[in-house]
JSON list of C-alpha atoms in Angstrom, two decimals:
[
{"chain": "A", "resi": 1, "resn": "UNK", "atom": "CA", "xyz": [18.36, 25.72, 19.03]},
{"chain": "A", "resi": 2, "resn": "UNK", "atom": "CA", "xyz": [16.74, 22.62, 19.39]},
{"chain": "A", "resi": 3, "resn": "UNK", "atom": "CA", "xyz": [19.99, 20.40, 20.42]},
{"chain": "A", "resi": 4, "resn": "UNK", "atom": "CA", "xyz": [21.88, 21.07, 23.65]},
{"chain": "A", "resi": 5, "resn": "UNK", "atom": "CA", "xyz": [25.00, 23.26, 22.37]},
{"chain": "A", "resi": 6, "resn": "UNK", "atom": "CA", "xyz": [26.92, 20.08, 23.61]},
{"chain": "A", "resi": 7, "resn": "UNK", "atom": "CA", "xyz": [25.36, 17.53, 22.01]},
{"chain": "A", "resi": 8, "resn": "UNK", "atom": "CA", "xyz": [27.69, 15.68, 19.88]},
{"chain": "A", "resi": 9, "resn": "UNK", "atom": "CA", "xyz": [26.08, 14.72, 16.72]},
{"chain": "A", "resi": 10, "resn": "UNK", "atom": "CA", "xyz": [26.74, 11.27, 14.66]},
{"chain": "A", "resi": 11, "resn": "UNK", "atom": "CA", "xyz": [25.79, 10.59, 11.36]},
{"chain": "A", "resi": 12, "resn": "UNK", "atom": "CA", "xyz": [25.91, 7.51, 9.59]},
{"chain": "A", "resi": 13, "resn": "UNK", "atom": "CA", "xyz": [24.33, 6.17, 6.25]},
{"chain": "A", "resi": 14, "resn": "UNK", "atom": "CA", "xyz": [21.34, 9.34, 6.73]},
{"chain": "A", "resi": 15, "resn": "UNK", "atom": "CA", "xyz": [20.53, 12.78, 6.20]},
{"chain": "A", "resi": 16, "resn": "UNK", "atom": "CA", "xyz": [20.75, 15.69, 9.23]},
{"chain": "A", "resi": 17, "resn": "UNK", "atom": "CA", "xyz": [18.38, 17.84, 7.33]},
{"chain": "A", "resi": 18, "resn": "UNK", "atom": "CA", "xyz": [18.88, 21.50, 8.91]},
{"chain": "A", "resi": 19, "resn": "UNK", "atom": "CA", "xyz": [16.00, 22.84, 7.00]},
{"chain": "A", "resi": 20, "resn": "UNK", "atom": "CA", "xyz": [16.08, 26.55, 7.68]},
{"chain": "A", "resi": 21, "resn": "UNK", "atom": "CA", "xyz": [17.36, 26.28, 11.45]},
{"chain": "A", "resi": 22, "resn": "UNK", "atom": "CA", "xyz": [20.47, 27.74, 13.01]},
{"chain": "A", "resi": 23, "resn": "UNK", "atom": "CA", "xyz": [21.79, 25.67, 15.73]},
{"chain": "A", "resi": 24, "resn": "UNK", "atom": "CA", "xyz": [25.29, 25.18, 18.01]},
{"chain": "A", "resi": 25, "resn": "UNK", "atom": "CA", "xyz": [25.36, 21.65, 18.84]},
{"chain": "A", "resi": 26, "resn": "UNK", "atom": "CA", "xyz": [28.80, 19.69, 20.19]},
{"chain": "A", "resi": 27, "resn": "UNK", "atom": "CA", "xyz": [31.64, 17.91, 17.78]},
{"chain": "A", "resi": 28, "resn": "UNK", "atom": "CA", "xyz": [30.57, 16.00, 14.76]},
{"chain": "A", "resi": 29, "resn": "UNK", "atom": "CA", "xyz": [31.02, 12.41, 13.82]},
{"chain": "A", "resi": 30, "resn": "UNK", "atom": "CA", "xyz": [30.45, 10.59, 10.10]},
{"chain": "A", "resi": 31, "resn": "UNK", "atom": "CA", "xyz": [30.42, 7.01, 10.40]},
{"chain": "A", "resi": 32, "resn": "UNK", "atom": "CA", "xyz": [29.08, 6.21, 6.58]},
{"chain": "A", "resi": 33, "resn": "UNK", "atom": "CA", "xyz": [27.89, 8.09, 3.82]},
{"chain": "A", "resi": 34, "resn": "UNK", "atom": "CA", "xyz": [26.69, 10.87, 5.36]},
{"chain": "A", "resi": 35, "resn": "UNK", "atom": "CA", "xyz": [24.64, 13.82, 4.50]},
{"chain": "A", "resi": 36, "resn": "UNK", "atom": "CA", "xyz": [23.91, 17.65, 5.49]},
{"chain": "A", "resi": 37, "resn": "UNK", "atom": "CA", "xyz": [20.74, 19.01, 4.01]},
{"chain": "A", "resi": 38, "resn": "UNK", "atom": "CA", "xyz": [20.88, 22.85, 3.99]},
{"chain": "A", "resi": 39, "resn": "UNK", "atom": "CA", "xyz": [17.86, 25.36, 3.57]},
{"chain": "A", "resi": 40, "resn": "UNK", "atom": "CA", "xyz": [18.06, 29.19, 2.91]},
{"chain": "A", "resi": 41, "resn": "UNK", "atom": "CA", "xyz": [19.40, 30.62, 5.66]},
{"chain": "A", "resi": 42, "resn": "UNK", "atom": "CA", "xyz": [20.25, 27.58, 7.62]},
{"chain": "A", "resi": 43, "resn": "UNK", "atom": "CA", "xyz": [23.71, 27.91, 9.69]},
{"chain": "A", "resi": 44, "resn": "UNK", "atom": "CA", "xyz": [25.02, 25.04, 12.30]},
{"chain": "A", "resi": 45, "resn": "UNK", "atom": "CA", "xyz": [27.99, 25.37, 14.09]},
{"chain": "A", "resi": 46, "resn": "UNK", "atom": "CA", "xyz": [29.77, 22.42, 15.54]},
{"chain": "A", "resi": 47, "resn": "UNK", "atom": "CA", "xyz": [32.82, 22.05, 17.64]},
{"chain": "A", "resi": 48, "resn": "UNK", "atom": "CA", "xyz": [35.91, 21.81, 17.20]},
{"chain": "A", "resi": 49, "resn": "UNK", "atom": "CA", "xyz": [36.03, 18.20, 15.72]},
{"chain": "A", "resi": 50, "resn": "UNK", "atom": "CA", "xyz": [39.46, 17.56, 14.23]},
{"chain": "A", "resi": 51, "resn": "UNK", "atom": "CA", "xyz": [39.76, 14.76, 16.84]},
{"chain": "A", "resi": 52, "resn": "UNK", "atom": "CA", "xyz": [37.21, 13.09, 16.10]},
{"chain": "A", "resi": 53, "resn": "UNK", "atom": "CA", "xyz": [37.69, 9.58, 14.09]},
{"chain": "A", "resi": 54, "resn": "UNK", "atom": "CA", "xyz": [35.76, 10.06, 10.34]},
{"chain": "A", "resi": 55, "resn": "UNK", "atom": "CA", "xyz": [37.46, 7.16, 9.05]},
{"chain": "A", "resi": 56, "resn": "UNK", "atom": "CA", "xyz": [34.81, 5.24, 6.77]},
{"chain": "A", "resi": 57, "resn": "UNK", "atom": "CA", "xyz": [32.89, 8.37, 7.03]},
{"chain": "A", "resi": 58, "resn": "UNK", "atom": "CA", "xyz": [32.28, 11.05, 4.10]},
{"chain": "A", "resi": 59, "resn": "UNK", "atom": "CA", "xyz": [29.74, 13.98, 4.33]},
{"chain": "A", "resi": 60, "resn": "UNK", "atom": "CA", "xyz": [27.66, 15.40, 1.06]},
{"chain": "A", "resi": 61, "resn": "UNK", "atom": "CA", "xyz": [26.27, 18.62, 1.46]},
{"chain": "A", "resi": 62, "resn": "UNK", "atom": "CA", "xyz": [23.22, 19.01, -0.33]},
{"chain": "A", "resi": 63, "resn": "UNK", "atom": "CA", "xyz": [20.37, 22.20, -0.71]},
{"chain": "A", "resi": 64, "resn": "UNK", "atom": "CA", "xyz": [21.59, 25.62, -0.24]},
{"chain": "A", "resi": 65, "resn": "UNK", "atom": "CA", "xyz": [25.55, 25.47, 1.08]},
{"chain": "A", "resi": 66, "resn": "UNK", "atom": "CA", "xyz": [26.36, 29.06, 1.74]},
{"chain": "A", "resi": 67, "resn": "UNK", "atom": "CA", "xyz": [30.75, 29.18, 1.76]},
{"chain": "A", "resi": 68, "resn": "UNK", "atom": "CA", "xyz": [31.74, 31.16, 5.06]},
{"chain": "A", "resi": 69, "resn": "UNK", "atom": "CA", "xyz": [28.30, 31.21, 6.63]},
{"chain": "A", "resi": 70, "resn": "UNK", "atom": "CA", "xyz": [26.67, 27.90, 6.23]},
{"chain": "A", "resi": 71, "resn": "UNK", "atom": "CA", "xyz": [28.80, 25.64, 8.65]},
{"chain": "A", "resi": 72, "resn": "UNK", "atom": "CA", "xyz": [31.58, 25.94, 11.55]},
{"chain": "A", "resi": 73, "resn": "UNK", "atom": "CA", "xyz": [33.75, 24.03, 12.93]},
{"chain": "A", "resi": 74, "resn": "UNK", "atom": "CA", "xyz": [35.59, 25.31, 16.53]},
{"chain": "A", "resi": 75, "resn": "UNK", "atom": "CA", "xyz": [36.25, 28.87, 16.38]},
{"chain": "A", "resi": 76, "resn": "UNK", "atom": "CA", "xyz": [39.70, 29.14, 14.40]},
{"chain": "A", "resi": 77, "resn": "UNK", "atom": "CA", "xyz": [41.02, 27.28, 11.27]},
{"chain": "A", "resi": 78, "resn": "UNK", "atom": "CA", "xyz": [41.85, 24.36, 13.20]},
{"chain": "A", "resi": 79, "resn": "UNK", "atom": "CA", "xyz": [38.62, 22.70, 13.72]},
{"chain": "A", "resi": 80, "resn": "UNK", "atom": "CA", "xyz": [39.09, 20.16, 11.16]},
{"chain": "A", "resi": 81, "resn": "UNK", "atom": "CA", "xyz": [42.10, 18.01, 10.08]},
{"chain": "A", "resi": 82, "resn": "UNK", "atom": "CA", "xyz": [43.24, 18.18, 6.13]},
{"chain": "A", "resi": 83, "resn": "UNK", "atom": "CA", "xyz": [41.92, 14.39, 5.61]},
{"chain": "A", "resi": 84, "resn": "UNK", "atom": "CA", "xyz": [38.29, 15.19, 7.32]},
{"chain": "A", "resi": 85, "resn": "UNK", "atom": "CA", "xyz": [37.94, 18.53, 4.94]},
{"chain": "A", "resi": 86, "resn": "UNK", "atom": "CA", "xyz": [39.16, 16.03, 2.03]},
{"chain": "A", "resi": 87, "resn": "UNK", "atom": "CA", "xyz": [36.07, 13.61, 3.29]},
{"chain": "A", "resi": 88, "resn": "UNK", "atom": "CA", "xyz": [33.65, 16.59, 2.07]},
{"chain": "A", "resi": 89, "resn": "UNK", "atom": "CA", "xyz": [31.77, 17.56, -1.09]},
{"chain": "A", "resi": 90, "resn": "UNK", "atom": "CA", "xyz": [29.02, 19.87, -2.36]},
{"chain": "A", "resi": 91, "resn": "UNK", "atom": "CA", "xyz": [27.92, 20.16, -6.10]},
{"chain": "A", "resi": 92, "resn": "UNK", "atom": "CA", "xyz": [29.68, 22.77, -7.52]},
{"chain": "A", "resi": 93, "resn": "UNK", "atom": "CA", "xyz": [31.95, 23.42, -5.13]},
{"chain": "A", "resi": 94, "resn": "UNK", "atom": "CA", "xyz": [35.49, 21.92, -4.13]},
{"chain": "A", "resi": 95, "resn": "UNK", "atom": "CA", "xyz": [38.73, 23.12, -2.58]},
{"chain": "A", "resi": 96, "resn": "UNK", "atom": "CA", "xyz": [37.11, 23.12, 1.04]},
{"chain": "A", "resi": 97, "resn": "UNK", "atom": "CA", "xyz": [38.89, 24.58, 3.96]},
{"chain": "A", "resi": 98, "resn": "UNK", "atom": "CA", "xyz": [38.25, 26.86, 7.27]},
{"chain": "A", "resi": 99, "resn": "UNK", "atom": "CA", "xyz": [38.98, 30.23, 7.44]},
{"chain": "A", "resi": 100, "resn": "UNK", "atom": "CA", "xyz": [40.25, 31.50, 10.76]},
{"chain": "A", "resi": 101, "resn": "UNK", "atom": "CA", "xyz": [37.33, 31.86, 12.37]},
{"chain": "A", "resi": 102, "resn": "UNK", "atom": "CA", "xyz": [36.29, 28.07, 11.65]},
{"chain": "A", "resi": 103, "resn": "UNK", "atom": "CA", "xyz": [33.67, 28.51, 8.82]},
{"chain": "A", "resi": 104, "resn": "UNK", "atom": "CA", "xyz": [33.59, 26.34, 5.68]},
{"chain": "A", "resi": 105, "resn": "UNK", "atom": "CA", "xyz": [34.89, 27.50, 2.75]},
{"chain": "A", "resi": 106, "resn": "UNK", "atom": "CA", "xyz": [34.80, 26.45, -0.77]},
{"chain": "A", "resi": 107, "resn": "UNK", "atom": "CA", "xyz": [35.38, 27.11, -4.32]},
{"chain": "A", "resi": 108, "resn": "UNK", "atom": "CA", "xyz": [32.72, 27.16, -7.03]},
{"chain": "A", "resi": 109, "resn": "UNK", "atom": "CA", "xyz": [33.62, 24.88, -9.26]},
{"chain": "A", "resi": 110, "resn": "UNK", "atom": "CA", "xyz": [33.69, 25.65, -12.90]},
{"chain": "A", "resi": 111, "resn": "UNK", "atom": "CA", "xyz": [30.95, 24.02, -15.50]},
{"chain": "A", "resi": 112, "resn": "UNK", "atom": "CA", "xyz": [31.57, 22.01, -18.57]},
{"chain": "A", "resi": 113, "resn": "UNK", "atom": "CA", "xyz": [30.69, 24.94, -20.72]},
{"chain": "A", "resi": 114, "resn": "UNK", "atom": "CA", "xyz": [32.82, 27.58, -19.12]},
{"chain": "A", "resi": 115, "resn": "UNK", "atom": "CA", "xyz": [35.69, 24.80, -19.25]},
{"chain": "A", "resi": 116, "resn": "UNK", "atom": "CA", "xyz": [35.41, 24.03, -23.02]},
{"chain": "A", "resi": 117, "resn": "UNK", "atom": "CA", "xyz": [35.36, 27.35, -24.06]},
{"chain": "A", "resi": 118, "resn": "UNK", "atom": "CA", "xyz": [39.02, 28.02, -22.51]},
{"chain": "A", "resi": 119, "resn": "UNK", "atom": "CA", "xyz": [42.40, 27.46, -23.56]},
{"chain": "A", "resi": 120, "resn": "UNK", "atom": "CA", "xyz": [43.98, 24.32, -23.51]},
{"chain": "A", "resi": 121, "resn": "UNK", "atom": "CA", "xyz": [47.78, 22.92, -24.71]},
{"chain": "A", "resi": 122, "resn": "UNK", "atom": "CA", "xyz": [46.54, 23.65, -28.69]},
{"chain": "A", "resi": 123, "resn": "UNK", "atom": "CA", "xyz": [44.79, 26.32, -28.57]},
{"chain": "A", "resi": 124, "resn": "UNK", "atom": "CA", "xyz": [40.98, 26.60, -28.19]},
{"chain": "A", "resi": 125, "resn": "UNK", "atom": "CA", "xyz": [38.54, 24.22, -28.84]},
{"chain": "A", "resi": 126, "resn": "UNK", "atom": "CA", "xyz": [36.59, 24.87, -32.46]},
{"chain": "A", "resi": 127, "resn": "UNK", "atom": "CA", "xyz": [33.25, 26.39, -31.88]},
{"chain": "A", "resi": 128, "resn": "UNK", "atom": "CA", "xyz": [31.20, 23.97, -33.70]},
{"chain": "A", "resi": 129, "resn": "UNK", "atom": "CA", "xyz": [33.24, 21.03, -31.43]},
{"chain": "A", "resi": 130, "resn": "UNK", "atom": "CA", "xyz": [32.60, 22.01, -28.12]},
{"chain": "A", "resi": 131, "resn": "UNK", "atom": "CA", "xyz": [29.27, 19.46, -27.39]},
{"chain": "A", "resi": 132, "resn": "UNK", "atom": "CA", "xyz": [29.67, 17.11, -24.62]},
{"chain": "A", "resi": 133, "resn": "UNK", "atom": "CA", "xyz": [29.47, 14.32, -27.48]},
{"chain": "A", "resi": 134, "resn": "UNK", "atom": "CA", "xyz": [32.14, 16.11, -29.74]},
{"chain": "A", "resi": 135, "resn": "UNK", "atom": "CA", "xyz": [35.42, 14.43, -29.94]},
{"chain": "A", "resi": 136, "resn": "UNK", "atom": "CA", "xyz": [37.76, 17.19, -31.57]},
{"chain": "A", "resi": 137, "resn": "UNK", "atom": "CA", "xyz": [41.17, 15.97, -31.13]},
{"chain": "A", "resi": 138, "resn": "UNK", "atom": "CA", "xyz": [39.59, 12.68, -32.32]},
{"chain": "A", "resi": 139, "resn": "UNK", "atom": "CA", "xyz": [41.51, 10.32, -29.45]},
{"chain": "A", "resi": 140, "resn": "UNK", "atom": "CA", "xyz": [38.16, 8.63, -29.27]},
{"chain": "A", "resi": 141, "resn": "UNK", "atom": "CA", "xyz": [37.57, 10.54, -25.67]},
{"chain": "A", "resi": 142, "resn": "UNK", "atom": "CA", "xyz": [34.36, 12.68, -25.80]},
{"chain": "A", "resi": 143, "resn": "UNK", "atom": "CA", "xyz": [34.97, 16.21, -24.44]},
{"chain": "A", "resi": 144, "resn": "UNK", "atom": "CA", "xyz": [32.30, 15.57, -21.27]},
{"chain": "A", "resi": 145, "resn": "UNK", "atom": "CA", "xyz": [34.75, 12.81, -20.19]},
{"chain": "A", "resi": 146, "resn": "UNK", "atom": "CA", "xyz": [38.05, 14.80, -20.87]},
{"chain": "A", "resi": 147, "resn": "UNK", "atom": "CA", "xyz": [36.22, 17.27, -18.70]},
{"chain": "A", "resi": 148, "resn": "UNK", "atom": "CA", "xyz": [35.47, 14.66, -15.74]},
{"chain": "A", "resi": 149, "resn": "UNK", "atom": "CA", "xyz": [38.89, 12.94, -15.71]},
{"chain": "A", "resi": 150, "resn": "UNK", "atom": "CA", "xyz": [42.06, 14.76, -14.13]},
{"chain": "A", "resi": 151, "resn": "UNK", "atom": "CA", "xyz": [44.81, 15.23, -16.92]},
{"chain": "A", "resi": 152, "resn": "UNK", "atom": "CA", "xyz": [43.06, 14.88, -19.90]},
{"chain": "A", "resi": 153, "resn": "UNK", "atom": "CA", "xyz": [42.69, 17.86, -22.71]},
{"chain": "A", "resi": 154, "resn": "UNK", "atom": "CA", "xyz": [40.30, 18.18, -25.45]},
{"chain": "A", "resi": 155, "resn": "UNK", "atom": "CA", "xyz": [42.84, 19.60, -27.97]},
{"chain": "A", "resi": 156, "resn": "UNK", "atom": "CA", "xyz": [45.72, 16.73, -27.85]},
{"chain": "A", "resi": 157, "resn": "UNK", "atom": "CA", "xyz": [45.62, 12.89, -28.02]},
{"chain": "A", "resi": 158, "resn": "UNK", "atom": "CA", "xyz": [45.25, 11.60, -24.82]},
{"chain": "A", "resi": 159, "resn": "UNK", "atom": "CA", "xyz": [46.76, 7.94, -23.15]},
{"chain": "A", "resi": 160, "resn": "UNK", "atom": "CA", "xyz": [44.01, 5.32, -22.46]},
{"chain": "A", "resi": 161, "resn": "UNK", "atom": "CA", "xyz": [42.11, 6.66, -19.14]},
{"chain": "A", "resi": 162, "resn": "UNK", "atom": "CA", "xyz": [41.89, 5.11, -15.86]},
{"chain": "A", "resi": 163, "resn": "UNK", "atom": "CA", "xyz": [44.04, 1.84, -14.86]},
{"chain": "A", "resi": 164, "resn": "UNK", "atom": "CA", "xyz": [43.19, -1.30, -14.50]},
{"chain": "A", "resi": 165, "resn": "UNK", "atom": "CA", "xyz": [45.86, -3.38, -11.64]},
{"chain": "A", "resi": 166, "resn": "UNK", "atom": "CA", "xyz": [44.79, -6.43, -10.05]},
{"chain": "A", "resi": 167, "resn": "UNK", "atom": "CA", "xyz": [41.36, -6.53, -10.68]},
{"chain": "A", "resi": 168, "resn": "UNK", "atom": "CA", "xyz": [41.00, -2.81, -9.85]},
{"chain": "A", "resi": 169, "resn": "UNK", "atom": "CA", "xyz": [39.47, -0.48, -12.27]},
{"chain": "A", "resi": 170, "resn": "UNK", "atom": "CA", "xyz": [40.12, 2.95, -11.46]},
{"chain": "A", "resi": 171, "resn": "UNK", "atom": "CA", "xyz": [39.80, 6.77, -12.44]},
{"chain": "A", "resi": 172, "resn": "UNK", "atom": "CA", "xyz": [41.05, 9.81, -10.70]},
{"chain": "A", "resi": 173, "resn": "UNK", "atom": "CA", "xyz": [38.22, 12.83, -11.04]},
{"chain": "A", "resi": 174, "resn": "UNK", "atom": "CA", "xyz": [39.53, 16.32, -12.48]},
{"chain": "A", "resi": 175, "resn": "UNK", "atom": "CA", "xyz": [39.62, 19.02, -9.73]},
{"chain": "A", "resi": 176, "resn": "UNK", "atom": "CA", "xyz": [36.96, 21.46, -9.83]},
{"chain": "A", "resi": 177, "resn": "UNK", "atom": "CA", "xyz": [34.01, 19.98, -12.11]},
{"chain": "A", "resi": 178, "resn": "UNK", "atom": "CA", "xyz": [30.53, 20.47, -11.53]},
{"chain": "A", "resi": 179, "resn": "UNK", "atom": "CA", "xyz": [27.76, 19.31, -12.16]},
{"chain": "A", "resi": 180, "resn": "UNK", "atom": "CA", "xyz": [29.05, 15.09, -12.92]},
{"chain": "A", "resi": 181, "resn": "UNK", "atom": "CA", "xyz": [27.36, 12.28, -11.79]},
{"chain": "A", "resi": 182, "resn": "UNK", "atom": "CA", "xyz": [29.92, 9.07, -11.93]},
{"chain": "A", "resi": 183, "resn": "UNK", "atom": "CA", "xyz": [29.59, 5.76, -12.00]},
{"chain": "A", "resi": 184, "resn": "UNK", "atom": "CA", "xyz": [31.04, 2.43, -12.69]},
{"chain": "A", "resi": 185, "resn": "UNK", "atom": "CA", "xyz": [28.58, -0.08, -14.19]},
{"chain": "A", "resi": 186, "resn": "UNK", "atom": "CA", "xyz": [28.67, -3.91, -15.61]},
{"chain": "A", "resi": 187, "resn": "UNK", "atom": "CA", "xyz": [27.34, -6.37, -17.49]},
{"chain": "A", "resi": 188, "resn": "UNK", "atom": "CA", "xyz": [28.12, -10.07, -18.98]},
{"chain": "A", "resi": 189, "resn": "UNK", "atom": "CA", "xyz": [27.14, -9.19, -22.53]},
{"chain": "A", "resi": 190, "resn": "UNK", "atom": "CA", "xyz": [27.84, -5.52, -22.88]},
{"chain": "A", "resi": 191, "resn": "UNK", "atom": "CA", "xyz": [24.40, -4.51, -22.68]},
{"chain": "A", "resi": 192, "resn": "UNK", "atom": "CA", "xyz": [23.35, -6.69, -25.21]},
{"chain": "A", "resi": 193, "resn": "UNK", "atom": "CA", "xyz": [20.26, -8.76, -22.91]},
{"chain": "A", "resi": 194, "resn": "UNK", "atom": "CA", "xyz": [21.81, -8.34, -19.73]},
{"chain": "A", "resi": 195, "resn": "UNK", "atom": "CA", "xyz": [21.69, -4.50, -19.12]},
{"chain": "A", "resi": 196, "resn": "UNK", "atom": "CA", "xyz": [24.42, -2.01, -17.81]},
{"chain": "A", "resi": 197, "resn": "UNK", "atom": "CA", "xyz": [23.71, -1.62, -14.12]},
{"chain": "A", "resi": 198, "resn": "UNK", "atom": "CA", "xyz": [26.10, -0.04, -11.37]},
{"chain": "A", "resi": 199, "resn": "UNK", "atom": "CA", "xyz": [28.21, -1.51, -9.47]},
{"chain": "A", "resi": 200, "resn": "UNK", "atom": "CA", "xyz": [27.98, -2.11, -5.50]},
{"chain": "A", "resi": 201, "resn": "UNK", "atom": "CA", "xyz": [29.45, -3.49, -2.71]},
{"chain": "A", "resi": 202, "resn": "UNK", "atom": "CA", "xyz": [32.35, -2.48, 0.10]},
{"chain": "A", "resi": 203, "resn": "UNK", "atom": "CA", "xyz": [34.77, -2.75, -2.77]},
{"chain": "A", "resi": 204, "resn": "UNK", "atom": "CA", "xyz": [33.25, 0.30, -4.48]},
{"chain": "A", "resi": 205, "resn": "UNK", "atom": "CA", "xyz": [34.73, 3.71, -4.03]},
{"chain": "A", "resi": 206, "resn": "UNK", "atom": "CA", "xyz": [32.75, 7.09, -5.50]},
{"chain": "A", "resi": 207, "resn": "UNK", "atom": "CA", "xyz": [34.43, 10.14, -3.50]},
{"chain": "A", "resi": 208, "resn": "UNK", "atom": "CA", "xyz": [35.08, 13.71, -4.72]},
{"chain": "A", "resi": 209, "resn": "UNK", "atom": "CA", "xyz": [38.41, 12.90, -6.34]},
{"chain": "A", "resi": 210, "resn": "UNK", "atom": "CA", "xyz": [38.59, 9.08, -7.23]},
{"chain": "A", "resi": 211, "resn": "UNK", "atom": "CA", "xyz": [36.44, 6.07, -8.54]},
{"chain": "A", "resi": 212, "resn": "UNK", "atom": "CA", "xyz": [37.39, 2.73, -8.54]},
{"chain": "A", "resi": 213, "resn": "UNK", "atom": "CA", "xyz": [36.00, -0.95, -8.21]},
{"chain": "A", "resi": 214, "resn": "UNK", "atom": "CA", "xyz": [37.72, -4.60, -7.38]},
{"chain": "A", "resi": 215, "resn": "UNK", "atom": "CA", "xyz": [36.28, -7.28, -8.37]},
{"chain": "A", "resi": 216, "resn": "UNK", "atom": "CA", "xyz": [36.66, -10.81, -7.87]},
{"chain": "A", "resi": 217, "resn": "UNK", "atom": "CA", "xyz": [37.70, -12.76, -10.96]},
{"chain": "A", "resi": 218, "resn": "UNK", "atom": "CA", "xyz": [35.19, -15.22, -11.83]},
{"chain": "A", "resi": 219, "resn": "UNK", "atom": "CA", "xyz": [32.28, -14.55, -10.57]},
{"chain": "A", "resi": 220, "resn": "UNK", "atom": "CA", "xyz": [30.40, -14.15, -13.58]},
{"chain": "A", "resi": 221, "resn": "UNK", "atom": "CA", "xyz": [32.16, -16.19, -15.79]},
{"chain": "A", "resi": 222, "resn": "UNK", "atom": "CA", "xyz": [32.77, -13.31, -17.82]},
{"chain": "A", "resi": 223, "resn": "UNK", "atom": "CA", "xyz": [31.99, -9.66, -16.85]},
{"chain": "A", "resi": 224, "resn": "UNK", "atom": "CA", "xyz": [32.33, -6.36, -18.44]},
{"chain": "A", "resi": 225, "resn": "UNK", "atom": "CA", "xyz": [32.87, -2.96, -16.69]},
{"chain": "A", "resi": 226, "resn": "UNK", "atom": "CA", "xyz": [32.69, 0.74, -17.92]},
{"chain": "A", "resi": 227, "resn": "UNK", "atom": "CA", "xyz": [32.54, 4.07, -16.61]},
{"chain": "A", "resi": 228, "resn": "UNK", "atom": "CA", "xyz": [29.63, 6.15, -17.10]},
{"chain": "A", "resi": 229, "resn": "UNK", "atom": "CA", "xyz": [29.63, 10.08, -16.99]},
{"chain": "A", "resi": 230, "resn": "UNK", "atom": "CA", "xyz": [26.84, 12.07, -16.97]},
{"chain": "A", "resi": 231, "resn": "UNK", "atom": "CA", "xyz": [26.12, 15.71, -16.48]},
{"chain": "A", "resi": 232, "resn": "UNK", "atom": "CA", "xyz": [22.60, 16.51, -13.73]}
]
């Protein structure tokens, strides 16, 4: 209770760490990359905010995110538009909505190793093939990165990934991963002296469900690009 239950809140490129706090505080803004830091136990409950502008905004939601308890929004399933809930993410969760009463909702997202171990268009994955590194259907696509792309499946030959249209390399996350850190990175020389770093700039776009980079031709001379997938 330390902000006036009207106070409307704005967050740009920064963290609103809740800590452990509960709070009611007025409509919410997101004017960059913006974060929510949750401890045990903490709850805040905004306003109704679905008229609120978040475009150029996106909020990560980071420590303990509790589905139906941790945030609201209004008091019915109205408090936030369907493009502001798509502006959201959480490790390990996705699918985010509000129930009727205006709480967040989410669903867990599943992990690389209860993914590989299911069934897929041939069958199921060989047990002695389901690393990250393993390649079974031997398309030259490791199964970590059939598991962070949308479409892709370990067990059949898969078309090249991503696109690449005028000057824009881009990739389209799967649904419902967890645990992925993405990234596109470059280099003049493939790594060879000067070293993969990642890529910045306004034309750089890392969201829950796409990642893509323009870049202007020329400028190095020569430049390479790649995508990078880890697991955290």
């Amino acid at each position: 209770n330390a902000l006036a239950n009207t106070t409307a809140i704005s967050i740009g490129n920064a963290t609103l760490d809740a800590s452990t706090f509960t709070d009611t505080v007025g409509t919410l803004d997101l004017t960059s990359t913006a974060k929510i830091n949750l401890g045990t136990g903490a709850a805040l409950a905004f306003a109704n905010s679905s008229a609120i502008d978040w475009t150029g905004g996106t909020l990560d939601l980071t420590g303990t995110f509790v589905s139906g308890s941790s945030l609201r929004f209004g008091t019915s399933g109205s408090g936030l538009t369907p493009a502001q809930l798509a502006r959201i993410t959480a490790s390990g969760f996705h699918s985010f909505a509000l129930n009727s009463s205006g709480y967040l909702t989410a669903t867990v997202a599943s992990t690389f190793s209860s993914w590989i171990t299911g069934t897929f268009s041939n069958g199921v994955v060989p047990l002695a093939k389901r690393g990250p590194n393993d390649d079974p259907d031997n398309d030259g696509i490791s199964n970590l990165l059939e598991y962070a792309l949308s479409g892709l499946d370990p067990t059949t030959t898969n078309p090249p990934v991503g696109s690449f249209t005028v000057n824009t390399l881009s990739f389209t996350k799967r649904s419902g991963t967890a645990g992925l850190i993405y990234s596109i990175q470059e280099s003049i020389d493939l790594g060879a002296s000067d070293i993969w770093t990642e890529v910045t700039g306004g034309s750089y776009l890392n969201n829950g469900s796409a990642i893509s980079y323009t870049f202007i031709p020329g400028t190095p001379v020569k430049n390479f690009l790649r995508l990078k997938v880890h697991s955290d």
